[in-house]
Short mmCIF file of C-alpha atoms and ligand atoms in Angstrom, two decimals:
data_model
loop_
_atom_site.label_atom_id
_atom_site.label_comp_id
_atom_site.label_asym_id
_atom_site.label_seq_id
_atom_site.Cartn_x
_atom_site.Cartn_y
_atom_site.Cartn_z
CA UNK Y 16 -20.85 0.00 15.65
CA UNK Y 17 -17.74 0.36 17.84
CA UNK Y 18 -14.64 0.38 15.94
CA UNK Y 19 -11.35 -0.32 17.54
CA UNK Y 20 -9.23 -1.73 14.76
CA UNK Y 21 -8.83 -2.33 11.04
CA UNK Y 22 -10.52 -5.64 11.66
CA UNK Y 23 -13.78 -3.91 12.57
CA UNK Y 24 -13.58 -1.78 9.43
CA UNK Y 25 -13.01 -4.91 7.44
CA UNK Y 26 -16.28 -6.59 8.73
CA UNK Y 27 -18.02 -3.39 7.88
CA UNK Y 28 -16.61 -3.28 4.46
CA UNK Y 29 -17.53 -6.89 3.81
CA UNK Y 30 -21.17 -5.97 4.46
CA UNK Y 31 -21.07 -2.90 2.36
CA UNK Y 32 -19.22 -3.78 -0.79
CA UNK Y 33 -20.19 -5.86 -3.72
CA UNK Y 34 -18.40 -9.25 -3.37
CA UNK Y 35 -16.11 -8.71 -6.51
CA UNK Y 36 -14.75 -5.55 -4.94
CA UNK Y 37 -14.37 -6.84 -1.31
CA UNK Y 38 -12.74 -10.13 -2.42
CA UNK Y 39 -10.32 -8.28 -4.88
CA UNK Y 40 -9.10 -6.26 -2.05
CA UNK Y 41 -9.17 -8.95 0.81
CA UNK Y 42 -7.84 -12.04 -1.33
CA UNK Y 43 -4.46 -13.09 -2.19
CA UNK Y 44 -2.82 -15.49 -4.62
CA UNK Y 45 -3.22 -19.22 -4.84
CA UNK Y 46 -4.35 -20.86 -1.59
CA UNK Y 47 -3.68 -17.60 0.20
CA UNK Y 48 -0.91 -19.06 2.49
CA UNK Y 49 1.41 -16.14 2.15
CA UNK Y 50 -1.51 -13.76 2.88
CA UNK Y 51 -2.36 -15.65 6.10
CA UNK Y 52 1.28 -15.90 7.18
CA UNK Y 53 1.64 -12.11 6.83
CA UNK Y 54 -0.92 -11.64 9.45
CA UNK Y 55 -0.08 -14.59 11.71
CA UNK Y 56 3.86 -14.02 11.74
CA UNK Y 57 3.51 -10.47 12.54
CA UNK Y 58 0.98 -11.14 15.37
CA UNK Y 59 3.35 -13.81 16.74
CA UNK Y 60 6.13 -11.25 17.24
CA UNK Y 61 6.54 -10.94 20.98
CA UNK Y 62 7.70 -7.71 22.60
CA UNK Y 63 9.75 -7.05 25.69
CA UNK Y 64 7.59 -5.25 28.34
CA UNK Y 65 9.69 -2.83 30.33
CA UNK Y 66 8.88 -1.01 33.45
CA UNK Y 67 9.71 2.21 35.35
CA UNK Y 68 11.44 3.73 32.31
CA UNK Y 69 10.10 7.29 32.48
CA UNK Y 70 8.48 7.43 28.92
CA UNK Y 71 6.43 10.53 29.55
CA UNK Y 72 6.97 12.73 26.51
CA UNK Y 73 7.00 10.72 23.36
CA UNK Y 74 8.32 11.63 19.84
CA UNK Y 75 6.45 9.63 17.07
CA UNK Y 76 7.77 11.74 14.25
CA UNK Y 77 10.03 10.52 11.30
CA UNK Y 78 12.14 12.28 8.88
CA UNK Y 79 12.27 10.62 5.40
CA UNK Y 80 14.07 12.16 2.43
CA UNK Y 81 14.39 15.65 3.78
CA UNK Y 82 10.84 16.03 5.16
CA UNK Y 83 9.40 15.57 8.66
CA UNK Y 84 6.23 13.34 9.17
CA UNK Y 85 4.09 12.87 12.19
CA UNK Y 86 4.09 9.09 12.38
CA UNK Y 87 6.31 6.22 10.87
CA UNK Y 88 3.32 5.24 8.66
CA UNK Y 89 2.49 5.98 5.05
CA UNK Y 90 -0.60 4.93 3.11
CA UNK Y 91 0.53 2.23 0.46
CA UNK Y 92 -0.40 2.41 -3.23
CA UNK Y 93 -3.63 0.44 -3.76
CA UNK Y 94 -5.09 -0.02 -7.14
CA UNK Y 95 -8.77 1.19 -7.73
CA UNK Y 96 -9.01 2.88 -4.31
CA UNK Y 97 -11.56 5.30 -5.97
CA UNK Y 98 -13.84 2.40 -6.38
CA UNK Y 99 -14.17 1.94 -2.60
CA UNK Y 100 -15.24 5.56 -1.90
CA UNK Y 101 -16.25 8.60 -3.95
CA UNK Y 102 -13.09 10.21 -5.17
CA UNK Y 103 -11.41 7.67 -2.95
CA UNK Y 104 -7.74 8.70 -3.52
CA UNK Y 105 -8.53 12.42 -2.86
CA UNK Y 106 -10.30 11.43 0.43
CA UNK Y 107 -7.28 9.30 1.37
CA UNK Y 108 -4.63 11.88 0.53
CA UNK Y 109 -6.72 14.56 2.53
CA UNK Y 110 -6.67 12.20 5.55
CA UNK Y 111 -2.84 11.97 5.12
CA UNK Y 112 -2.65 15.85 5.00
CA UNK Y 113 -4.42 16.05 8.39
CA UNK Y 114 -2.15 13.29 9.96
CA UNK Y 115 0.86 14.67 8.23
CA UNK Y 116 1.93 11.36 6.79
CA UNK Y 117 2.86 10.43 3.08
CA UNK Y 118 0.24 9.10 0.69
CA UNK Y 119 1.54 6.93 -2.10
CA UNK Y 120 -0.63 7.12 -5.24
CA UNK Y 121 -1.08 4.04 -7.44
CA UNK Y 122 -0.65 4.11 -11.05
CA UNK Y 123 -3.99 2.47 -11.31
CA UNK Y 124 -5.84 4.96 -9.28
CA UNK Y 125 -9.31 6.32 -10.18
CA UNK Y 126 -8.33 9.90 -9.45
CA UNK Y 127 -5.56 11.24 -11.65
CA UNK Y 128 -2.24 12.48 -10.44
CA UNK Y 129 -3.28 16.00 -11.06
CA UNK Y 130 -6.50 15.75 -9.03
CA UNK Y 131 -4.68 14.19 -6.08
CA UNK Y 132 -1.71 16.49 -6.21
CA UNK Y 133 -3.99 19.49 -6.21
CA UNK Y 134 -5.55 18.26 -2.88
CA UNK Y 135 -2.48 16.79 -1.29
CA UNK Y 136 -1.05 19.97 0.37
CA UNK Y 137 2.51 18.40 0.16
CA UNK Y 138 4.65 16.71 -2.34
CA UNK Y 139 3.07 13.43 -3.22
CA UNK Y 140 4.73 9.98 -3.70
CA UNK Y 141 3.94 7.90 -6.72
CA UNK Y 142 3.83 4.12 -7.55
CA UNK Y 143 4.73 2.69 -10.97
CA UNK Y 144 4.78 -0.82 -12.39
CA UNK Y 145 7.17 -1.98 -15.26
CA UNK Y 146 4.87 -2.07 -18.20
CA UNK Y 147 5.71 -3.00 -21.81
CA UNK Y 148 4.27 0.28 -22.86
CA UNK Y 149 7.34 2.25 -22.03
CA UNK Y 150 5.76 5.38 -23.48
CA UNK Y 151 3.18 5.28 -20.87
CA UNK Y 152 5.86 4.97 -18.16
CA UNK Y 153 7.88 7.89 -19.49
CA UNK Y 154 4.61 9.95 -19.77
CA UNK Y 155 3.29 9.16 -16.27
CA UNK Y 156 6.80 9.71 -14.71
CA UNK Y 157 7.02 13.13 -16.47
CA UNK Y 158 3.58 14.13 -15.19
CA UNK Y 159 4.28 13.00 -11.79
CA UNK Y 160 7.40 15.05 -11.58
CA UNK Y 161 5.80 18.19 -13.11
CA UNK Y 162 3.07 17.83 -10.36
CA UNK Y 163 5.70 17.91 -7.73
CA UNK Y 164 6.00 14.16 -6.91
CA UNK Y 165 9.41 13.69 -5.22
CA UNK Y 166 9.46 9.97 -4.52
CA UNK Y 167 8.85 7.07 -6.81
CA UNK Y 168 7.82 3.55 -5.48
CA UNK Y 169 8.68 1.19 -8.29
CA UNK Y 170 6.75 -2.12 -7.98
CA UNK Y 171 9.31 -4.89 -8.82
CA UNK Y 172 7.29 -7.92 -7.68
CA UNK Y 173 4.79 -7.89 -10.43
CA UNK Y 174 6.37 -9.07 -13.69
CA UNK Y 175 3.13 -10.91 -14.04
CA UNK Y 176 -0.12 -10.53 -12.05
CA UNK Y 177 -0.43 -13.39 -9.45
CA UNK Y 178 -3.13 -16.14 -9.81
CA UNK Y 179 -5.96 -14.79 -7.57
CA UNK Y 180 -8.55 -17.57 -7.70
CA UNK Y 181 -10.88 -15.61 -5.30
CA UNK Y 182 -11.36 -13.17 -8.18
CA UNK Y 183 -12.68 -15.80 -10.39
CA UNK Y 184 -15.20 -16.87 -7.95
CA UNK Y 185 -16.17 -13.33 -6.93
CA UNK Y 186 -16.79 -12.13 -10.59
CA UNK Y 187 -13.70 -9.75 -10.60
CA UNK Y 188 -12.35 -11.88 -13.33
CA UNK Y 189 -13.39 -14.69 -15.70
CA UNK Y 190 -15.73 -14.53 -18.80
CA UNK Y 191 -18.91 -13.90 -16.88
CA UNK Y 192 -17.33 -11.10 -14.76
CA UNK Y 193 -18.87 -8.06 -16.44
CA UNK Y 194 -22.42 -9.46 -16.02
CA UNK Y 195 -21.78 -10.54 -12.40
CA UNK Y 196 -20.24 -7.28 -11.55
CA UNK Y 197 -23.26 -5.39 -12.92
CA UNK Y 198 -25.73 -7.52 -11.06
CA UNK Y 199 -23.63 -7.18 -7.73
CA UNK Y 200 -23.61 -3.39 -8.15
CA UNK Y 201 -27.45 -3.34 -8.57
CA UNK Y 202 -27.63 -5.36 -5.40
CA UNK Y 203 -25.44 -2.88 -3.43
CA UNK Y 204 -27.10 0.47 -4.08
CA UNK Y 205 -25.66 2.05 -0.99
CA UNK Y 206 -22.17 1.41 -2.35
CA UNK Y 207 -23.04 2.41 -5.83
CA UNK Y 208 -24.56 5.67 -4.68
CA UNK Y 209 -21.55 6.36 -2.23
CA UNK Y 210 -19.04 5.94 -4.97
CA UNK Y 211 -20.91 7.92 -7.47
CA UNK Y 212 -21.67 5.01 -9.82
CA UNK Y 213 -25.00 6.43 -10.75
CA UNK Y 214 -23.37 9.89 -11.93
CA UNK Y 215 -19.79 9.80 -13.04
CA UNK Y 216 -18.63 6.36 -14.23
CA UNK Y 217 -15.20 5.00 -12.97
CA UNK Y 218 -12.50 6.12 -15.11
CA UNK Y 219 -8.79 5.36 -14.37
CA UNK Y 220 -7.44 8.90 -14.35
CA UNK Y 221 -3.64 8.25 -15.10
CA UNK Y 222 -4.24 5.71 -17.87
CA UNK Y 223 -7.05 7.82 -19.54
CA UNK Y 224 -4.71 10.90 -19.44
CA UNK Y 225 -2.19 9.02 -21.51
CA UNK Y 226 -4.61 7.28 -23.86
CA UNK Y 227 -6.78 10.34 -24.40
CA UNK Y 228 -10.12 8.61 -23.62
CA UNK Y 229 -11.96 7.06 -20.78
CA UNK Y 230 -10.53 3.85 -19.30
CA UNK Y 231 -13.06 1.78 -17.44
CA UNK Y 232 -12.57 -1.52 -15.43
CA UNK Y 233 -12.81 -3.57 -18.56
CA UNK Y 234 -9.94 -1.69 -20.14
CA UNK Y 235 -8.16 -1.85 -16.84
CA UNK Y 236 -8.13 -5.59 -16.66
CA UNK Y 237 -7.49 -5.95 -20.36
CA UNK Y 238 -4.87 -3.35 -20.97
CA UNK Y 239 -2.95 -3.83 -17.60
CA UNK Y 240 -3.16 -7.62 -17.73
CA UNK Y 241 -1.56 -7.77 -21.09
CA UNK Y 242 0.90 -5.01 -20.25
CA UNK Y 243 3.01 -6.45 -17.45
CA UNK Y 244 6.54 -7.24 -18.47
CA UNK Y 245 7.97 -10.49 -17.41
CA UNK Y 246 11.16 -9.53 -19.13
CA UNK Y 247 11.91 -6.88 -16.60
CA UNK Y 248 15.73 -6.84 -15.40
CA UNK Y 249 18.02 -4.60 -13.53
CA UNK Y 250 19.00 -3.17 -16.83
CA UNK Y 251 15.47 -1.75 -17.26
CA UNK Y 252 15.74 -0.31 -13.79
CA UNK Y 253 18.75 1.70 -14.88
CA UNK Y 254 16.72 3.33 -17.52
CA UNK Y 255 14.16 4.35 -14.90
CA UNK Y 256 16.86 5.49 -12.59
CA UNK Y 257 18.22 7.77 -15.38
CA UNK Y 258 14.88 9.08 -16.15
CA UNK Y 259 13.58 9.77 -12.58
CA UNK Y 260 15.34 12.57 -10.71
CA UNK Y 261 13.77 12.18 -7.38
CA UNK Y 262 14.10 9.29 -4.77
CA UNK Y 263 13.57 5.78 -6.08
CA UNK Y 264 12.33 3.09 -3.81
CA UNK Y 265 11.99 -0.66 -4.93
CA UNK Y 266 8.73 -2.11 -3.69
CA UNK Y 267 8.40 -5.83 -3.38
CA UNK Y 268 11.81 -7.02 -2.04
CA UNK Y 269 11.74 -10.19 -0.02
CA UNK Y 270 15.15 -11.57 -0.30
CA UNK Y 271 18.48 -10.46 1.39
CA UNK Y 272 20.46 -10.78 -1.95
CA UNK Y 273 17.92 -8.59 -3.84
CA UNK Y 274 18.02 -6.07 -0.88
CA UNK Y 275 21.78 -6.09 -1.35
CA UNK Y 276 21.38 -5.67 -5.20
CA UNK Y 277 19.01 -2.76 -4.56
CA UNK Y 278 21.69 -1.09 -2.51
CA UNK Y 279 24.42 -1.61 -4.96
CA UNK Y 280 22.15 -0.36 -7.72
CA UNK Y 281 21.73 3.00 -5.77
CA UNK Y 282 18.03 2.79 -4.76
CA UNK Y 283 17.04 5.17 -1.94
CA UNK Y 284 15.01 2.61 -0.28
CA UNK Y 285 13.10 -0.67 -0.43
CA UNK Y 286 9.67 -1.89 0.61
CA UNK Y 287 10.02 -5.45 2.25
CA UNK Y 288 6.74 -6.77 0.72
CA UNK Y 289 5.14 -9.72 -1.02
CA UNK Y 290 2.46 -7.55 -2.49
CA UNK Y 291 -0.08 -8.43 0.37
CA UNK Y 292 0.27 -12.12 -0.50
CA UNK Y 293 -1.19 -11.35 -3.99
CA UNK Y 294 1.74 -12.60 -6.03
CA UNK Y 295 3.87 -15.75 -5.05
CA UNK Y 296 1.75 -17.87 -2.74
CA UNK Y 297 4.34 -19.76 -0.65
CA UNK Y 298 6.62 -16.72 -0.42
CA UNK Y 299 7.68 -16.00 3.07
CA UNK Y 300 5.86 -13.24 5.17
CA UNK Y 301 7.29 -9.88 5.36
CA UNK Y 302 7.80 -10.13 9.16
CA UNK Y 303 9.80 -13.27 8.74
CA UNK Y 304 12.33 -11.83 6.32
CA UNK Y 305 12.64 -8.30 7.59
CA UNK Y 306 15.28 -8.92 10.35
CA UNK Y 307 17.78 -10.47 7.91
CA UNK Y 308 17.11 -7.77 5.36
CA UNK Y 309 17.52 -5.14 8.00
CA UNK Y 310 20.70 -6.60 9.22
CA UNK Y 311 22.15 -6.43 5.63
CA UNK Y 312 21.18 -2.79 4.60
CA UNK Y 313 19.80 -0.95 7.52
CA UNK Y 314 21.17 2.65 7.75
CA UNK Y 315 22.32 2.74 4.19
CA UNK Y 316 18.90 2.89 2.53
CA UNK Y 317 15.34 3.42 3.86
CA UNK Y 318 13.56 0.26 4.70
CA UNK Y 319 9.70 0.21 4.51
CA UNK Y 320 7.60 -2.90 5.19
CA UNK Y 321 4.08 -3.91 4.65
CA UNK Y 322 2.05 -7.12 4.94
CA UNK Y 323 -0.43 -7.95 7.59
CA UNK Y 324 -0.44 -4.73 9.50
CA UNK Y 325 -3.83 -4.29 11.18
CA UNK Y 326 -3.05 -2.36 14.48
CA UNK Y 327 -0.69 0.19 15.74
CA UNK Y 328 0.96 -2.75 17.68
CA UNK Y 329 1.72 -4.29 14.30
CA UNK Y 330 3.35 -1.08 13.20
CA UNK Y 331 5.54 -1.13 16.30
CA UNK Y 332 6.36 -4.82 15.71
CA UNK Y 333 7.65 -3.95 12.03
CA UNK Y 334 9.76 -1.24 13.58
CA UNK Y 335 11.16 -3.52 16.11
CA UNK Y 336 11.91 -6.02 13.28
CA UNK Y 337 13.95 -3.45 11.61
CA UNK Y 338 11.76 -1.28 9.36
CA UNK Y 339 12.06 2.53 9.33
CA UNK Y 340 8.46 2.99 8.10
CA UNK Y 341 5.27 0.86 7.59
CA UNK Y 342 2.96 0.90 4.75
CA UNK Y 343 -0.82 0.39 5.39
CA UNK Y 344 -2.70 -1.23 2.35
CA UNK Y 345 -5.83 -3.17 3.06
CA UNK Y 346 -6.25 -1.67 6.51
CA UNK Y 347 -6.81 1.83 5.19
CA UNK Y 348 -8.98 0.65 2.30
CA UNK Y 349 -11.39 -1.05 4.77
CA UNK Y 350 -11.74 2.26 6.63
CA UNK Y 351 -12.09 4.31 3.40
CA UNK Y 352 -14.69 1.97 2.00
CA UNK Y 353 -16.83 2.24 5.02
CA UNK Y 354 -16.38 5.75 6.33
CA UNK Y 355 -14.41 7.69 3.61
CA UNK Y 356 -11.83 10.18 4.83
CA UNK Y 357 -13.20 10.26 8.38
CA UNK Y 358 -12.59 6.53 8.51
CA UNK Y 359 -9.02 6.71 7.45
CA UNK Y 360 -8.50 9.60 9.96
CA UNK Y 361 -10.07 7.36 12.65
CA UNK Y 362 -7.92 4.44 11.80
CA UNK Y 363 -4.79 6.49 11.92
CA UNK Y 364 -5.75 7.96 15.29
CA UNK Y 365 -6.35 4.53 16.66
CA UNK Y 366 -2.95 3.36 15.37
CA UNK Y 367 -1.27 6.42 16.84
CA UNK Y 368 -2.85 5.65 20.22
CA UNK Y 369 -1.67 2.04 20.06
CA UNK Y 370 1.84 3.08 19.16
CA UNK Y 371 2.00 5.71 22.05
CA UNK Y 372 0.84 2.96 24.45
CA UNK Y 373 3.25 0.47 23.35
CA UNK Y 374 6.07 2.83 23.49
CA UNK Y 375 5.36 3.62 27.16
CA UNK Y 376 4.98 -0.13 27.89
CA UNK Y 377 8.20 -0.92 26.14
CA UNK Y 378 9.98 1.95 27.65
CA UNK Y 379 11.13 3.98 24.61
CA UNK Y 380 10.68 7.70 24.11
CA UNK Y 381 11.01 8.03 20.28
CA UNK Y 382 10.29 5.98 17.17
CA UNK Y 383 13.98 6.05 16.38
CA UNK Y 384 14.60 4.06 19.66
CA UNK Y 385 12.34 1.13 18.39
CA UNK Y 386 14.59 -1.70 17.31
CA UNK Y 387 15.38 -5.41 17.64
CA UNK Y 388 16.34 -5.04 21.31
CA UNK Y 389 12.59 -4.78 22.05
CA UNK Y 390 11.97 -8.33 20.63
CA UNK Y 391 11.31 -10.68 23.44
CA UNK Y 392 12.76 -13.79 21.69
CA UNK Y 393 16.07 -11.86 20.89
CA UNK Y 394 16.75 -10.61 24.37
C1 HOC F 7 -4.80 -7.49 -14.07
C2 HOC F 7 -4.52 -6.23 -13.45
O1 HOC F 7 -1.15 -4.04 -7.61
C3 HOC F 7 -3.09 -5.52 -7.26
C4 HOC F 7 -2.51 -4.18 -7.81
C5 HOC F 7 -2.79 -3.99 -9.31
C6 HOC F 7 -2.69 -5.17 -10.27
C7 HOC F 7 -3.35 -5.08 -11.56
C8 HOC F 7 -3.78 -6.37 -12.23
O2 HOC F 7 -4.15 -5.90 -7.52
O3 HOC F 7 -2.30 -6.17 -6.61
#
């Protein structure tokens, strides 16, 4: 099969994965309007083609929080990544090591912080939710910091999980879920073999480390589902700011006022994101709100963005709309699910090539030069 984009990996993943897992990854909240808008709005961003600009040697590197990276891309925190490929988070972090880009590990990863940090080869970035169990939050932050994590991505758009109806249909949730998942696993032996389901059962490393016993998917849905905290406010964030000594990035900002509040609060950065359309269906796409947010806070804090990024051209578009860096979520999991570490490396190489080509065709020599002046409808 010829693979030239994340969309090709997606199709391969759809064929390989049991439906409950594919749809958990692929789906969004409600009628999935925000999920679709993320992709559509980004693809509708028109770029200025420039000619005769002499873009021969290109600089794709970025400098975030005192460290150099090869591309303006990081892998987003994705829950359960280790269910898509054997020791999935380790394979992903190794791909990041080779490409020299950051990997952001999810709280709800299969591989523990310790396992990932040991294979990372550079300081890891870590993601955390606000949970009612503040003891867990303290414990996991302490462990992350002891293992050399420098940067905490704090998810602020999940005070409650969104209503994901696809999960009900696919068997990821709902009363018949456990039986349906087991049947689907039996009907997808290649996946089950690849992820090691016949050997070591899935266990959520970070949660197990805190609870002192194995935490499987049933526990994950139960414990996490009842542990989100709808009462979260800026006051709680202050507690986290005091506790966490490294950089603090707020993930899930979609409103200019919230971006300004994040700046006033002293966050080191934000991720402009609607959680991949998995939370508030009807919320605007990341691409549509990014320009106004960038205008309000650019240069005073780091702006990352995610949502609908499938190609290197989409990465370029996000940068042109005002992002300093772009997070890949679903795109890299499709690749991980089908081809493991090699798939993620391949996806990153394809995106790098797209980026290079677009830089030449728009007449820029470095990532730092990509900005709103390259948007066709603003010129
Ligand atoms: C009921 C548990 O961020 C997602 C992740 C993890 C959510 C856990 C929900 O699926 O968007």
